[in-house]
Coordinates of C-alpha atoms in Angstrom, one line a residue:
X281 CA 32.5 24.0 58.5
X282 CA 35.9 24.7 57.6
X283 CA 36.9 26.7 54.4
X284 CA 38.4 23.5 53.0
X285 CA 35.2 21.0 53.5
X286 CA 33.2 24.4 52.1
X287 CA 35.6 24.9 48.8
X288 CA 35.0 20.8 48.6
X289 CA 31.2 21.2 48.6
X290 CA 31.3 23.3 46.0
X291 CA 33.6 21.6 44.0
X292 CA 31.6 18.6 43.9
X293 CA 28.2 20.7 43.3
X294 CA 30.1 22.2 40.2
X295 CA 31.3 18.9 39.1
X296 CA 27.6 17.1 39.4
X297 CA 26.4 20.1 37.4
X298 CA 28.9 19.8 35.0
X299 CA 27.7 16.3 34.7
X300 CA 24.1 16.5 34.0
X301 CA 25.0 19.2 31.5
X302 CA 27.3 16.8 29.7
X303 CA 24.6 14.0 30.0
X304 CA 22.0 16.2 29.1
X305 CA 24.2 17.3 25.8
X306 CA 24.8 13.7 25.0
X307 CA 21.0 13.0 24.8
X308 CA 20.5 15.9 22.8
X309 CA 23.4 14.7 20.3
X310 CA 21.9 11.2 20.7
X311 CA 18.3 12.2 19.7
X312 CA 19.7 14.8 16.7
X313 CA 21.3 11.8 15.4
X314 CA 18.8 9.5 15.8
X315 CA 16.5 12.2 14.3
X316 CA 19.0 12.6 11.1
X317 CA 19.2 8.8 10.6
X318 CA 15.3 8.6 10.1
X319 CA 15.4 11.7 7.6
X320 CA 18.1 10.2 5.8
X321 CA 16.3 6.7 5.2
X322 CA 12.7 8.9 4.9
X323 CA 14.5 10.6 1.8
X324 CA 16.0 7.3 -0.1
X325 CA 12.2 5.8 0.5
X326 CA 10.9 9.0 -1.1
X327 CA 13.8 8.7 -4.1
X328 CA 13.5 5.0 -4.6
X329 CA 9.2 5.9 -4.6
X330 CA 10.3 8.5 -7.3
X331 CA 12.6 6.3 -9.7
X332 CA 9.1 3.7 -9.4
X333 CA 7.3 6.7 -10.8
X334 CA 9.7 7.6 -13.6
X335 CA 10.0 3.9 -14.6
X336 CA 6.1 4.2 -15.0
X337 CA 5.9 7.4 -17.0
X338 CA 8.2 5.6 -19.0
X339 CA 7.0 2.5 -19.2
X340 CA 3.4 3.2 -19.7
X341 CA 2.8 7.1 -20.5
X342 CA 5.8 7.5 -22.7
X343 CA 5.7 5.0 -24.8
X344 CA 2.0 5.5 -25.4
X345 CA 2.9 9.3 -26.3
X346 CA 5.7 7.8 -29.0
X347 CA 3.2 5.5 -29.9
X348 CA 0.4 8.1 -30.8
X349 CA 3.0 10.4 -32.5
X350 CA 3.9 7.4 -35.2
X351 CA 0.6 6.9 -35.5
X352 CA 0.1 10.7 -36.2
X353 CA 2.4 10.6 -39.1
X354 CA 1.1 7.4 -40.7
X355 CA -2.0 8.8 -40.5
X356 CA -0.8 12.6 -42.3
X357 CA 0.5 10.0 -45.3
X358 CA -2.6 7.7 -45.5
X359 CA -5.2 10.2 -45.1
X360 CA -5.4 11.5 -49.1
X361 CA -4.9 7.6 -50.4
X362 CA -7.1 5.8 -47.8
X363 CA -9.8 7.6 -45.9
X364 CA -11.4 4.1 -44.9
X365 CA -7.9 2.6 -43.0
X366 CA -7.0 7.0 -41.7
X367 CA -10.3 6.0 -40.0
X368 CA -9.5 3.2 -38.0
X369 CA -6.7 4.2 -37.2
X370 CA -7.7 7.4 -35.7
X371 CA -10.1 5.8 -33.5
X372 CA -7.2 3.8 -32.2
X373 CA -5.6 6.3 -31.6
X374 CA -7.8 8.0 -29.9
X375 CA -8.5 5.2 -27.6
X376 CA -4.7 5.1 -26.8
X377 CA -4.7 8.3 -26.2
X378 CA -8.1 8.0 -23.5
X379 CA -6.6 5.6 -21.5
X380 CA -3.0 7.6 -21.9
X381 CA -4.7 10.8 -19.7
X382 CA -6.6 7.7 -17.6
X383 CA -2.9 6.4 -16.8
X384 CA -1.7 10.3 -16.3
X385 CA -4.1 11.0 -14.1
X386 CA -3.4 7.9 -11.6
X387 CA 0.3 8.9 -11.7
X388 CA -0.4 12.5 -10.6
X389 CA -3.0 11.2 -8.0
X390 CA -0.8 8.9 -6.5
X391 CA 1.5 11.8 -6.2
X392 CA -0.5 14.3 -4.4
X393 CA -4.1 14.1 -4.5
X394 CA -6.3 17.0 -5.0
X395 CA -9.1 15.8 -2.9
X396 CA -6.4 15.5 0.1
X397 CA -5.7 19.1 0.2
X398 CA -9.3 19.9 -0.5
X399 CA -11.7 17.4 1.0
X400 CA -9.3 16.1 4.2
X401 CA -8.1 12.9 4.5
X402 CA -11.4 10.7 5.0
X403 CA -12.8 11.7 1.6
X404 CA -9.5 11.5 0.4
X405 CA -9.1 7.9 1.6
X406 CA -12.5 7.3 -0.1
X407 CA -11.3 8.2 -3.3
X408 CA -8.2 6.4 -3.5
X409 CA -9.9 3.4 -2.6
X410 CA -12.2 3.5 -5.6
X411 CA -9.2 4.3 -7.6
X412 CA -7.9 0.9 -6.5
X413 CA -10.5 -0.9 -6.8
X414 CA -10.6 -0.2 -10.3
X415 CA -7.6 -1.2 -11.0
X416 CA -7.0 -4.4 -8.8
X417 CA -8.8 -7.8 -8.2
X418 CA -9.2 -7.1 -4.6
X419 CA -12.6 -5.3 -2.6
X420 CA -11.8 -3.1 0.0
X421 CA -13.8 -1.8 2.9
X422 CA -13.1 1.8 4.6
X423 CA -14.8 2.6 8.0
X424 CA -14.0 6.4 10.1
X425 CA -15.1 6.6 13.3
X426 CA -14.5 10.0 15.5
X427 CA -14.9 13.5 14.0
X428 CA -12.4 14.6 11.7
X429 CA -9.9 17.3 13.6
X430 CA -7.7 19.9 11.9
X431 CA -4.3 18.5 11.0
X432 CA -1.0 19.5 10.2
X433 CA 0.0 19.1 6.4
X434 CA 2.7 16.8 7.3
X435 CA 0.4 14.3 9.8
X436 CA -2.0 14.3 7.2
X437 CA -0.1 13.4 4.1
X438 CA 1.9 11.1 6.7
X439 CA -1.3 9.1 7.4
X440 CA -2.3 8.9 3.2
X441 CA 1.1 7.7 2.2
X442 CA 0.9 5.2 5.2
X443 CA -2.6 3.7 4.0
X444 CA -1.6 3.8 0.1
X445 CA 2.3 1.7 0.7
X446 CA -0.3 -0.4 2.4
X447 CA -2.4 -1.0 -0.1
X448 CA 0.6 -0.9 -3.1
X449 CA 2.4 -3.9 -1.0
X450 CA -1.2 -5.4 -0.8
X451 CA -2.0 -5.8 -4.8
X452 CA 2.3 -6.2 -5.5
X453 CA 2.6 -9.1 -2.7
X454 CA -0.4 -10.5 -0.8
X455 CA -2.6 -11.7 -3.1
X456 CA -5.7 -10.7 -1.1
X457 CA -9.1 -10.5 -2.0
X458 CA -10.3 -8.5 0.8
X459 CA -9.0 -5.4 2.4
X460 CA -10.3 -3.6 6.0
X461 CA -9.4 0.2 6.5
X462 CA -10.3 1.4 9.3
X463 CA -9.3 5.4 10.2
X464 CA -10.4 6.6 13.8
X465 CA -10.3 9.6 15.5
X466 CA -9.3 10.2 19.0
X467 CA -8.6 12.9 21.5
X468 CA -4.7 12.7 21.5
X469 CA -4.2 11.5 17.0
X470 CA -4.9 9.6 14.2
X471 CA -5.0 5.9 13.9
X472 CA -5.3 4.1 10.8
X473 CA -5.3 0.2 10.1
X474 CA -5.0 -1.7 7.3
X475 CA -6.0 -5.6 7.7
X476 CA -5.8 -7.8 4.6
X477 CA -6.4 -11.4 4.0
X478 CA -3.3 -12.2 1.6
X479 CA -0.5 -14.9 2.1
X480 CA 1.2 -12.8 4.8
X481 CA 4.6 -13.1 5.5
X482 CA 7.6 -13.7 8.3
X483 CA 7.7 -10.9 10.6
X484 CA 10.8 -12.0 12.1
X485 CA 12.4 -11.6 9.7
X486 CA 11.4 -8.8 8.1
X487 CA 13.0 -7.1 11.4
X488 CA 16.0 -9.2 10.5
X489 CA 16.2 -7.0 7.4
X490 CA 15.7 -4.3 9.0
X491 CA 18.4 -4.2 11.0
X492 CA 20.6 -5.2 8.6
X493 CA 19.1 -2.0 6.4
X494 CA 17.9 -4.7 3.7
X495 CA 14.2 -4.1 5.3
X496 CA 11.9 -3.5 2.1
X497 CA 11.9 0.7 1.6
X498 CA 8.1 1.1 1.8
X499 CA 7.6 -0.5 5.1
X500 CA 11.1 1.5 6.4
X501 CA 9.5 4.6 4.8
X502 CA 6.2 4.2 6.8
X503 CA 7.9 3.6 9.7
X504 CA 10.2 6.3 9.9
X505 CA 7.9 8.7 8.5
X506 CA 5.5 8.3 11.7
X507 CA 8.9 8.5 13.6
X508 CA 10.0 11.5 12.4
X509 CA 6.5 13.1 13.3
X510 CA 5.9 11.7 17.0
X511 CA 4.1 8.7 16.1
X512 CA 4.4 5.3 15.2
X513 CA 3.7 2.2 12.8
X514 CA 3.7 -1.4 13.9
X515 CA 3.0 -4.3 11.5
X516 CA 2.0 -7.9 12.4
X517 CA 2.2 -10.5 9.9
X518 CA 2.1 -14.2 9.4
X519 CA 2.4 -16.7 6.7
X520 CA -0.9 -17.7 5.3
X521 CA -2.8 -15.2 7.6
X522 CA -2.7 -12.1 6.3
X523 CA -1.2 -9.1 7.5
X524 CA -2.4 -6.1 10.0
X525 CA -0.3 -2.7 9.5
X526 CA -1.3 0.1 12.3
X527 CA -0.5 3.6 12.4
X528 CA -0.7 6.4 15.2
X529 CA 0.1 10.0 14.4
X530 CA -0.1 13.2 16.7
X531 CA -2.5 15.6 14.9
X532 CA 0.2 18.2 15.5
X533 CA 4.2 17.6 15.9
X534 CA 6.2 20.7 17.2
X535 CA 8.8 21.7 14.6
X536 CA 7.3 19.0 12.0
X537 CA 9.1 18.1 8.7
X538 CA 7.4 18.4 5.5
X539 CA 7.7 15.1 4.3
X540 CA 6.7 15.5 0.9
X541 CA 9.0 18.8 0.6
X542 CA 12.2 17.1 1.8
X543 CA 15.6 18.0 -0.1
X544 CA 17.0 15.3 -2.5
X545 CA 19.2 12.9 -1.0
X546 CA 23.2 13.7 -1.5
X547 CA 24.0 9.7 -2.2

């Protein structure tokens, strides 16, 4: 071979080289971008989620508190002249005040339950569930299946969030009566599905929305949650036939976000 055909060959090695390294760097790019896009739209679900939270410490909490603090100082200025009406009005105020912590004590559980970081997510599913069924028309059953396995924080509180949008968008939107959870356990995840009986709705064009970024928040925020860890959400849907929401998670992503501990959106 001469030395031209030899320089040749190994012009063309170095430029094939050359070009898997440019390839491979434009998938990397590709998939950092891709990866940034879902954090971006995790964080505005997380803030919009937030703003729904201060609206109800607002709405219910804090008007209760400057409700019991008038009542505190009509009561100081009736006591001496009226012991009879001071009465009455202490006990309402002390039932305001009841079902003030009862309504605290939701907010702060729907934030980050206690019984999630001490219990696991099964008993921690449990107890939501009961929460909810206080609170709404609707009866919901839970089945597990599998033996619980150790979890990363963020697959775990990936999986709650998941079944609680669930169940938010079934009391704001379905009008169910019934609700199915089932949570498995399996050799390579989680899996979680949440089957109601409601109105359902137009798939189609929820995805529609989606890709013109109108798609609901929740539903994006389930979605790119899983995404971000490895797994994934899939929802099926039809008018007048409920809906079926599932969820797959890794028990452990390599170089997992904390989901709950992302930074506050710049915009």
């Amino acid at each position: 071979m001469s030395s031209d055909s030899c320089m040749l060959s190994r012009w063309e090695t170095e430029q094939k080289i050359a070009d898997l390294q440019a390839e491979r760097l434009k998938e990397s790019q590709q998939r950092e971008a891709l990866r940034g896009e879902l954090f971006r739209r995790v964080v505005a679900a997380q803030e919009s989620e937030r703003q729904r939270m201060a609206r109800d410490l607002h709405d219910e909490t804090g008007q209760a508190l400057t409700a019991i603090g008038l009542g505190l100082r009509g009561l100081e200025s009736r006591l001496p002249h009226d012991p009879e009406k001071a009465a009455i009005t202490l006990h309402e105020l002390q039932t305001l005040t009841a079902d003030s912590l009862k309504e605290l004590q939701r907010l702060m559980g729907d934030l980050r339950p206690s019984h999630l970081d001490d219990l696991g997510l099964a008993a921690a599913l449990r107890w939501y569930v009961t929460k909810v069924e206080e609170r709404a028309p609707i009866k919901i059953k839970i089945d597990i299946s599998g033996v619980e396995q150790p979890m990363a924080d963020a697959a775990r509180v990936c999986t709650f969030r998941i079944v609680q949008e669930a169940l938010n968008n079934v009391i704001r939107h379905a009008e169910a009566q019934n609700v199915h959870i089932a949570l498995g356990y399996t050799d390579s995840g989680v899996h979680v599905a949440v089957r109601d009986d409601g109105r359902g709705f137009d798939v189609d064009r929820l995805r529609a929305m989606s890709s013109s970024g109108r798609q609901p928040l929740g539903l994006a925020g389930m979605q790119e949650r899983a995404a971000l860890l490895g797994g994934q959400v899939t929802i099926q849907s039809r008018p007048g036939q409920g809906t079926l929401i599932e969820a797959s998670l890794p028990y452990h992503e390599e170089n997992e976000a904390s989901l709950d501990h992302a930074p506050a959106a710049g915009g």
